[in-house]
XYZ file of C-alpha atoms in Angstrom:
403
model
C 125.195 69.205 118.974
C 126.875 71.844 116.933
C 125.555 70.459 113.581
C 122.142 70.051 114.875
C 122.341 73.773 116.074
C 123.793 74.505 112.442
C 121.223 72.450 110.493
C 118.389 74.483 112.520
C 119.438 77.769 111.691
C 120.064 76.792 108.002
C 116.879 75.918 107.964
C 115.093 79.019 109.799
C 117.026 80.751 107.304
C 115.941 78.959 104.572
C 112.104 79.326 105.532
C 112.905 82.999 105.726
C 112.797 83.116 109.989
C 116.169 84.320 111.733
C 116.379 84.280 115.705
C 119.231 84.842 116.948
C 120.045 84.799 120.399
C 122.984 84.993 122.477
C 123.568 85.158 125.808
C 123.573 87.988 128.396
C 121.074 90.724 128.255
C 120.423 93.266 125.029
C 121.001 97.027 125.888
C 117.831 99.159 125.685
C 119.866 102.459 123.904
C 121.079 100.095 121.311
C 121.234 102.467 118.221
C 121.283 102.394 114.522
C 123.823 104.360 113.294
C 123.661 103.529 109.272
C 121.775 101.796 107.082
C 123.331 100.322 103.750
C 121.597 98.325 100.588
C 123.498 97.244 97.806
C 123.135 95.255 94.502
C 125.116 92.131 94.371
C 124.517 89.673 91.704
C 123.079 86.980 92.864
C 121.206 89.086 95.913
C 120.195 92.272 97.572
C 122.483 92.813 100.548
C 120.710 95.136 103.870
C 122.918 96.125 106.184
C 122.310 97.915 109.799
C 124.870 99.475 111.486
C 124.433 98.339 115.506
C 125.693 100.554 118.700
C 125.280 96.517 120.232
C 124.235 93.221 119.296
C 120.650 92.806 118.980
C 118.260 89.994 118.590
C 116.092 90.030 115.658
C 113.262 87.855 113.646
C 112.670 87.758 110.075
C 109.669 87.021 108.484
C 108.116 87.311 104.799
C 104.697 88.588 103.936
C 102.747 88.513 100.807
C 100.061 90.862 98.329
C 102.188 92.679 98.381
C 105.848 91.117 99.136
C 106.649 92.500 102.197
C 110.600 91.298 104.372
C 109.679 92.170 107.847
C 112.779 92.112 110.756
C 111.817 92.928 114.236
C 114.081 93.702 117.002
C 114.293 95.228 120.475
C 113.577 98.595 120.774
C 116.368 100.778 118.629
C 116.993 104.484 118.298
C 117.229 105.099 114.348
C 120.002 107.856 114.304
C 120.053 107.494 110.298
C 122.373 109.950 107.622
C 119.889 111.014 104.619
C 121.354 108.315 102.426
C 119.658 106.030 104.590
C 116.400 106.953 102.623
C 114.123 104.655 101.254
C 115.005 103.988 97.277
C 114.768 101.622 94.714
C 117.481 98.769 94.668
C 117.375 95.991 92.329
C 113.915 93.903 93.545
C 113.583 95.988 96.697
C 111.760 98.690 96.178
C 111.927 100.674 99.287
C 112.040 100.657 103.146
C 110.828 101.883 106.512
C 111.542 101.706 109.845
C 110.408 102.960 113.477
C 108.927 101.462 116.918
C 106.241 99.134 116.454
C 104.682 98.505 119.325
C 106.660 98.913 122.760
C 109.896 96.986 123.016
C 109.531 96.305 119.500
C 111.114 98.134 116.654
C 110.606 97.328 112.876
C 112.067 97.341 109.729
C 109.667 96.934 106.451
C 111.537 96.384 103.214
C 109.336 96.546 100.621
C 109.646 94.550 97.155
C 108.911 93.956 93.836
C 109.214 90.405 93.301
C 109.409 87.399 95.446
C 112.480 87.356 97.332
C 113.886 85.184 99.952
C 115.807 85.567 102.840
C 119.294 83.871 101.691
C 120.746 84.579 104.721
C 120.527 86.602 107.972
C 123.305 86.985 110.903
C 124.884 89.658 112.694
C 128.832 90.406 112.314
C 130.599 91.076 115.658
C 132.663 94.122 115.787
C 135.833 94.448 113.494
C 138.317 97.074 112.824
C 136.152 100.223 112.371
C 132.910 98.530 112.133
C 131.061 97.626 115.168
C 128.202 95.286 115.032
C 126.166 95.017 111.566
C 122.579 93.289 110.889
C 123.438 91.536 107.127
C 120.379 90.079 105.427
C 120.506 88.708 102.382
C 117.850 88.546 99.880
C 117.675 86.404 96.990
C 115.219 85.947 93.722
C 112.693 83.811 94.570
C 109.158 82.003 92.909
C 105.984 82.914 94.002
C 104.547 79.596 95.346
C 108.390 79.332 97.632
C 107.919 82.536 98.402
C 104.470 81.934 99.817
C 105.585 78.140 101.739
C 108.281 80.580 103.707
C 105.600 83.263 104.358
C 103.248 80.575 105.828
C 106.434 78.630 107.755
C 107.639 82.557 108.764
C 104.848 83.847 110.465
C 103.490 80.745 112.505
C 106.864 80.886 113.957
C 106.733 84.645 114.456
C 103.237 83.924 116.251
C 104.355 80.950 118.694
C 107.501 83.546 119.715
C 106.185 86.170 120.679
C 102.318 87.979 121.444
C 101.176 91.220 119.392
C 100.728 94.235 121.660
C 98.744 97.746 121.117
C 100.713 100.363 120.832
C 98.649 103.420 122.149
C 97.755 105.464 124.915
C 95.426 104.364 127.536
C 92.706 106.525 127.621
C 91.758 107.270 130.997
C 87.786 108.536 131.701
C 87.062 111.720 133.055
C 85.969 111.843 136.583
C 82.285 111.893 137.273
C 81.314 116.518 137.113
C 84.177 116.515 134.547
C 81.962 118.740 132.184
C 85.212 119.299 129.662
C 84.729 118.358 125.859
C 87.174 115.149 125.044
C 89.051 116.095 121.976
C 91.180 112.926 120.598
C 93.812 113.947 118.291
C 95.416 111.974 115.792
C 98.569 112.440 114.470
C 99.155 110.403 111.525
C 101.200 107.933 110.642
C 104.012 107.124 113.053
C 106.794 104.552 114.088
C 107.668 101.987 110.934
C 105.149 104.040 108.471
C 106.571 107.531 108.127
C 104.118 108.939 105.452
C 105.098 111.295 102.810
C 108.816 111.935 102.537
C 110.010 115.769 103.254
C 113.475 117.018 102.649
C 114.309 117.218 106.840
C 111.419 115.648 108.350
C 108.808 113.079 107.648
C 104.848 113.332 107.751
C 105.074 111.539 110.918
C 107.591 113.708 113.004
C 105.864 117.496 111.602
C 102.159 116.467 112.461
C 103.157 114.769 115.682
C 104.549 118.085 116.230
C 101.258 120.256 115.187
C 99.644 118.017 117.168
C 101.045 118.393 120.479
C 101.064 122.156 119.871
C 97.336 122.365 118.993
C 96.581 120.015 122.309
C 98.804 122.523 124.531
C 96.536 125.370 123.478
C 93.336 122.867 124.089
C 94.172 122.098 127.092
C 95.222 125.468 128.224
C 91.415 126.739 127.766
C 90.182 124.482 130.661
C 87.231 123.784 128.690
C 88.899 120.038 126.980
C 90.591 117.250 127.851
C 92.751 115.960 124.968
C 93.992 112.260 124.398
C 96.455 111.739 121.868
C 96.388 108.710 119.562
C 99.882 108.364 119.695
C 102.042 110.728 121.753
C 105.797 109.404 120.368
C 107.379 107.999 117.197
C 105.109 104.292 117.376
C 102.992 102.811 114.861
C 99.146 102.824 115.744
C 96.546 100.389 113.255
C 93.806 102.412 111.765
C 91.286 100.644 113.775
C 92.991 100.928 117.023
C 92.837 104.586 116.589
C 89.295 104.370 115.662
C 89.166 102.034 119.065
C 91.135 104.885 121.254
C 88.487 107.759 120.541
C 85.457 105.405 121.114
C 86.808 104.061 124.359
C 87.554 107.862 125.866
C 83.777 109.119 124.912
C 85.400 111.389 122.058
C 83.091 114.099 121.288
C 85.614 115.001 118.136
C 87.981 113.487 116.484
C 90.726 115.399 114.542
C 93.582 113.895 112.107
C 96.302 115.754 111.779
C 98.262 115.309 107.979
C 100.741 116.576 105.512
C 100.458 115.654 102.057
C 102.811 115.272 98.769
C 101.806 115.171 95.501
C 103.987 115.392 92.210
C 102.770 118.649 91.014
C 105.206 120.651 93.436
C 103.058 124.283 92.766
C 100.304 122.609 94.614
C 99.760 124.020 98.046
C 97.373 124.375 101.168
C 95.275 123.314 103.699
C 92.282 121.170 103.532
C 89.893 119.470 105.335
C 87.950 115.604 104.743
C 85.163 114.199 105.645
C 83.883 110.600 105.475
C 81.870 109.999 102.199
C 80.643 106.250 100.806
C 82.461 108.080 97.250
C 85.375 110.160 97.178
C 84.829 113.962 95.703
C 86.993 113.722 93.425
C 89.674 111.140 92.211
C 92.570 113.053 93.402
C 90.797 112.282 97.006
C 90.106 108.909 96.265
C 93.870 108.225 95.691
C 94.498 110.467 98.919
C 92.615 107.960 100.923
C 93.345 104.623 99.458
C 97.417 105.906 99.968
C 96.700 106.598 103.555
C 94.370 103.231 104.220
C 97.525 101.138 103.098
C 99.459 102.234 106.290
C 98.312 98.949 108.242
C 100.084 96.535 105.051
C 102.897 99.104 104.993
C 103.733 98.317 108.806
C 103.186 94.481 107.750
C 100.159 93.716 109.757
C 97.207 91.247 108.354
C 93.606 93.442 108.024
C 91.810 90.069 107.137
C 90.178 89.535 110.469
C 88.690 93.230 111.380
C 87.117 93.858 114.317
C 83.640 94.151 114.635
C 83.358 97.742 115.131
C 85.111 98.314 111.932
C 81.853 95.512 110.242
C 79.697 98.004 112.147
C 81.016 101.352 110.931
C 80.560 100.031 107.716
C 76.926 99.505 108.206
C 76.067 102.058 110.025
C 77.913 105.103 107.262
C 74.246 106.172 107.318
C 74.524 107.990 110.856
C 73.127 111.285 109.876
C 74.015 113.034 112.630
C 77.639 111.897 113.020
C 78.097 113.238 109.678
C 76.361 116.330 109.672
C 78.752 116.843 112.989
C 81.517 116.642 111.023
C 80.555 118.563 108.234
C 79.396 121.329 110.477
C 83.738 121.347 111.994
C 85.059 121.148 108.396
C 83.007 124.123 107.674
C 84.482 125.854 110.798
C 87.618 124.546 110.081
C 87.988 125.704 106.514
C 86.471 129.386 107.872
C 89.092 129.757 110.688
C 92.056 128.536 108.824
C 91.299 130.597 105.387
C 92.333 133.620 108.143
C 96.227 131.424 108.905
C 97.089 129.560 105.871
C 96.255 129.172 101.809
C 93.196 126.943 101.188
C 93.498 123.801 98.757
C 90.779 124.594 95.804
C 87.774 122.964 96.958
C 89.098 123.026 100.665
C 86.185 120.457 102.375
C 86.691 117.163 100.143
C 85.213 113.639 101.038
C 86.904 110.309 101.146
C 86.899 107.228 102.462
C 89.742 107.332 105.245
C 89.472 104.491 107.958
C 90.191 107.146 110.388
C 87.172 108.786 109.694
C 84.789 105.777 109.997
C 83.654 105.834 113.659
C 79.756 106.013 113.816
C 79.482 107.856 116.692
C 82.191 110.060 116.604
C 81.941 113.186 115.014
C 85.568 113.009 112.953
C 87.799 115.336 110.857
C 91.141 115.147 108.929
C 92.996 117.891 108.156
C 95.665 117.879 105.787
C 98.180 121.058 107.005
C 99.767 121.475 103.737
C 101.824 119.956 101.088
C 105.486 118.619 102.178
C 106.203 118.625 98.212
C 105.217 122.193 97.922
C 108.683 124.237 98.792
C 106.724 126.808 100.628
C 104.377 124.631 102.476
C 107.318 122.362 103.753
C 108.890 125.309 105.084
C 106.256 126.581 107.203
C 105.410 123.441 108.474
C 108.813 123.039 110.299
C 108.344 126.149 111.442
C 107.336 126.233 115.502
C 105.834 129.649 114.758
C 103.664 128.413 111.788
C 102.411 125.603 113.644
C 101.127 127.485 116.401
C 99.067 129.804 114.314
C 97.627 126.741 112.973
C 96.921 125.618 116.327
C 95.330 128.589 117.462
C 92.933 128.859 114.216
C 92.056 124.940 114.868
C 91.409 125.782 118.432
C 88.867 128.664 117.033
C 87.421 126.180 115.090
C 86.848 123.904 117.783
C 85.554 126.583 119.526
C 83.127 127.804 117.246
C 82.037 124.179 116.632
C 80.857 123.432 120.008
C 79.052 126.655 120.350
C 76.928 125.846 117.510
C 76.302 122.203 118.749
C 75.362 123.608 121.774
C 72.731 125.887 120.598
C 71.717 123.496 117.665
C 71.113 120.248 119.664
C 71.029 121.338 123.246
């Protein structure tokens, strides 16, 4: 029996799965106390530093080659060298909650790489327990076999969940405006990389600022896309503001560019063509966030085929022109302006037909200055209040225009 048990895992190592299980239950506070990659030369070694033993599953995705390990829920208490980098074929990593219960890590790579091997060390001497995976050089057509193998056995184990808030409906002579806001990125796709914080953590923080101050006026009820540290898919944000009768839809951003003079705030709004390139890139960057979390878009919903079709809501999009131009007006009085502050891209965010829908980019975490405010409590509640103006003054003139 122990061969055949040895034989199995050799060979749901080889295919690139790894289950491990042992017996007794998993604590929920397990953390993640380091992180460690290193060059070998005949693999990539990943290491994860555990508070406990945890159960994990490995599988491979391709276009592009994705190494995807899921495990219970974790607290990532990470030093800065835990960053994502380039090392050997790997060319970077991420990590967060996935969905509840779940939390993943994404390693990114270059090549085609398989999982050599994959087992967790018990505790020893100073070291307590450690997640080792192993990844070796691999061809493309192995690479794809393992990837097929991988994620049927991912499927049969365990069932995908939505990780989101619940919107619940207002009660009938509930005559408040619903205001969903959507802080970007989250859980296992940070966004762009500041020096303290990630994209994720700074507009998750704008955002519950700005829906204090909403909420506060008695005049809207917000719902939050995501109101913690968890990945949300593009559509299933789209999905949360259509089920809760949105009457706006706001993304809260922070981008990073090379060009580290470049600052300020700006505002998008859906377009069939991007307003300039420098959006176009913005957008297709910020659409990837579903393969960066290692989910398969193939099979879209059929709101998303109808969005598509229906771009040509002229209302909708006047809507949303009509709060960028309040937007850009009430934030020119808190914060620079990018040049050409209301752009036009193709965000999936922004695709909801019936939705009137907004994102706002706060600033630039690659701009010094920019950075700084935005990790600033005080900074982000005058942005708060001038969005809340906006808001404001957008309603008013909806009212008198189509009331």
């Amino acid at each position: 029996m122990a061969a055949i048990c040895r034989i199995m895992m050799m060979f749901a190592i080889a295919v690139g799965v790894a289950v491990l299980a042992v017996g007794g239950p998993v604590r929920a506070a397990t953390d993640v106390t380091d992180l460690r990659v290193g060059q070998h030369p005949d693999k990539v070694r990943f290491v994860l530093d555990l508070s406990d033993r945890a159960d994990f599953l490995v599988f491979l995705l391709p276009d592009p080659y994705r190494i995807v390990v899921d495990l219970p829920q974790l607290n990532f208490n990470l030093p800065d060298d835990g960053r994502s980098r380039r090392v050997g074929a790997v060319t970077g990593w991420r990590y967060g909650l996935f969905e509840p219960g779940t939390s993943r890590v994404v390693i990114d790579a270059s090549a085609p790489m398989i999982v050599k091997a994959a087992f967790v060390l018990p505790p020893s001497g100073s070291n307590g327990h450690r997640l080792v995976i192993d990844l070796a050089p691999t061809d493309r057509d192995t690479f794809i076999a393992a990837s097929n193998d991988s994620v049927a056995k991912r499927v049969a184990l365990r069932a995908p969940s939505l990780e989101a808030p619940t919107p619940v409906p207002a009660p009938a002579g509930d005559l408040r405006r619903v205001i969903v806001i959507d802080p970007g990125h989250g859980g296992v796709d940070p966004g762009a990389l500041g020096h303290k914080h990630h994209e994720k953590e700074i507009v998750l923080a704008a955002a519950r600022t700005l829906a204090q101050r909403l909420e506060q006026t008695g005049r809207y009820k917000v719902v939050m896309t995501r109101d913690r540290d968890a990945f949300v898919g593009l559509r299933d944000r789209i999905a949360i503001a259509r089920r809760a009768g949105a009457d706006l839809f706001m993304s809260l951003h922070a981008d990073s560019i090379d060009d580290k003079s470049l600052r300020g705030l700006s505002v998008y709004t859906l377009s069939e063509t991007a307003s300039d390139q420098e959006a176009a890139a913005l957008a297709a960057e910020e659409n990837k966030v579903d393969i960066i979390a290692g989910l398969d878009l193939s099979d879209q919903a059929p709101e998303v085929t109808d969005i598509l079709i229906d771009l040509a809501q002229r209302r909708t999009k006047n809507l949303s022109a009509r709060m960028a131009a309040h937007v850009v007006e009430e934030m020119a009085k808190v914060t620079p302006l990018l040049n050409r502050s209301h752009r036009f891209a193709g965000f999936a965010v922004l695709k909801a037909p019936d939705v009137p829908s907004v994102l706002v980019e706060l600033g630039f975490l690659s701009n010094p200055t920019d950075h700084k405010n935005l990790e600033d409590p005080a900074f982000r509640n005058r942005l708060a209040e001038g969005l809340a103006r906006a808001i404001d003054s957008y309603f008013q003139g909806v009212q008198s225009a189509y009331r």
